[in-house]
């Protein structure tokens, strides 16, 4: 539930109204990348704006994540 994700800090406060749940978007993205040249270009443009952030080795993230795992 988007409200829970916002409450525990998984997404920033105040953005839940703008979130659209899309289900398994990775499969749709993979298919689009394979068969649609325009889609491939759009994905490339998105990737240029993305940064990879490794959270599994970040002690502050792990502690904060566990502390906020209280669901209604």
C-alpha positions as semicolon CSV with decimal commas, in nm:
position;residue;x (nm);y (nm);z (nm)
1;X;0,000;0,000;0,000
2;X;0,139;0,340;-0,102
3;X;0,036;0,500;0,228
4;X;0,246;0,248;0,423
5;X;0,545;0,309;0,196
6;X;0,517;0,681;0,265
7;X;0,464;0,632;0,641
8;X;0,779;0,421;0,683
9;X;0,989;0,657;0,472
10;X;1,027;0,429;0,169
11;X;0,897;0,717;-0,042
12;X;0,912;1,085;0,060
13;X;0,626;1,231;0,262
14;X;0,365;1,404;0,050
15;X;0,421;1,216;-0,275
16;X;0,180;0,924;-0,232
17;X;-0,089;1,113;-0,425
18;X;0,141;1,119;-0,729
19;X;0,236;0,749;-0,712
20;X;0,084;0,512;-0,966
21;X;0,108;0,141;-0,887
22;X;0,183;-0,042;-1,211
23;X;0,250;-0,400;-1,106
24;X;0,523;-0,591;-1,292
25;X;0,659;-0,302;-1,496
26;X;0,994;-0,472;-1,544
27;X;0,844;-0,727;-1,782
28;X;0,666;-0,459;-1,986
29;X;0,988;-0,255;-1,999
30;X;1,193;-0,553;-2,113
31;X;0,946;-0,632;-2,392
32;X;0,936;-0,269;-2,502
33;X;1,315;-0,252;-2,505
34;X;1,332;-0,560;-2,728
35;X;1,065;-0,474;-2,986
36;X;1,026;-0,095;-2,995
37;X;1,310;0,128;-3,121
38;X;1,145;0,444;-2,983
39;X;1,093;0,270;-2,648
40;X;1,459;0,166;-2,649
41;X;1,564;0,529;-2,698
42;X;1,333;0,649;-2,420
43;X;1,480;0,389;-2,184
44;X;1,833;0,496;-2,276
45;X;1,744;0,857;-2,193
46;X;1,600;0,755;-1,857
47;X;1,910;0,550;-1,777
48;X;2,133;0,852;-1,840
49;X;1,954;1,032;-1,554
50;X;1,973;0,741;-1,308
51;X;2,231;0,666;-1,043
52;X;2,291;0,331;-0,875
53;X;2,298;0,351;-0,496
54;X;2,415;0,042;-0,305
55;X;2,206;0,023;0,012
56;X;2,285;-0,330;0,130
57;X;2,620;-0,225;0,276
58;X;2,494;0,102;0,427
59;X;2,452;0,049;0,804
60;X;2,243;0,366;0,845
61;X;1,998;0,250;0,580
62;X;1,966;-0,099;0,730
63;X;1,907;0,039;1,080
64;X;1,655;0,297;0,962
65;X;1,474;0,043;0,746
66;X;1,428;-0,202;1,035
67;X;1,325;0,074;1,276
68;X;1,047;0,184;1,040
69;X;0,906;-0,162;0,961
70;X;0,584;-0,100;1,151
71;X;0,282;-0,160;0,928
72;X;-0,079;-0,089;1,017
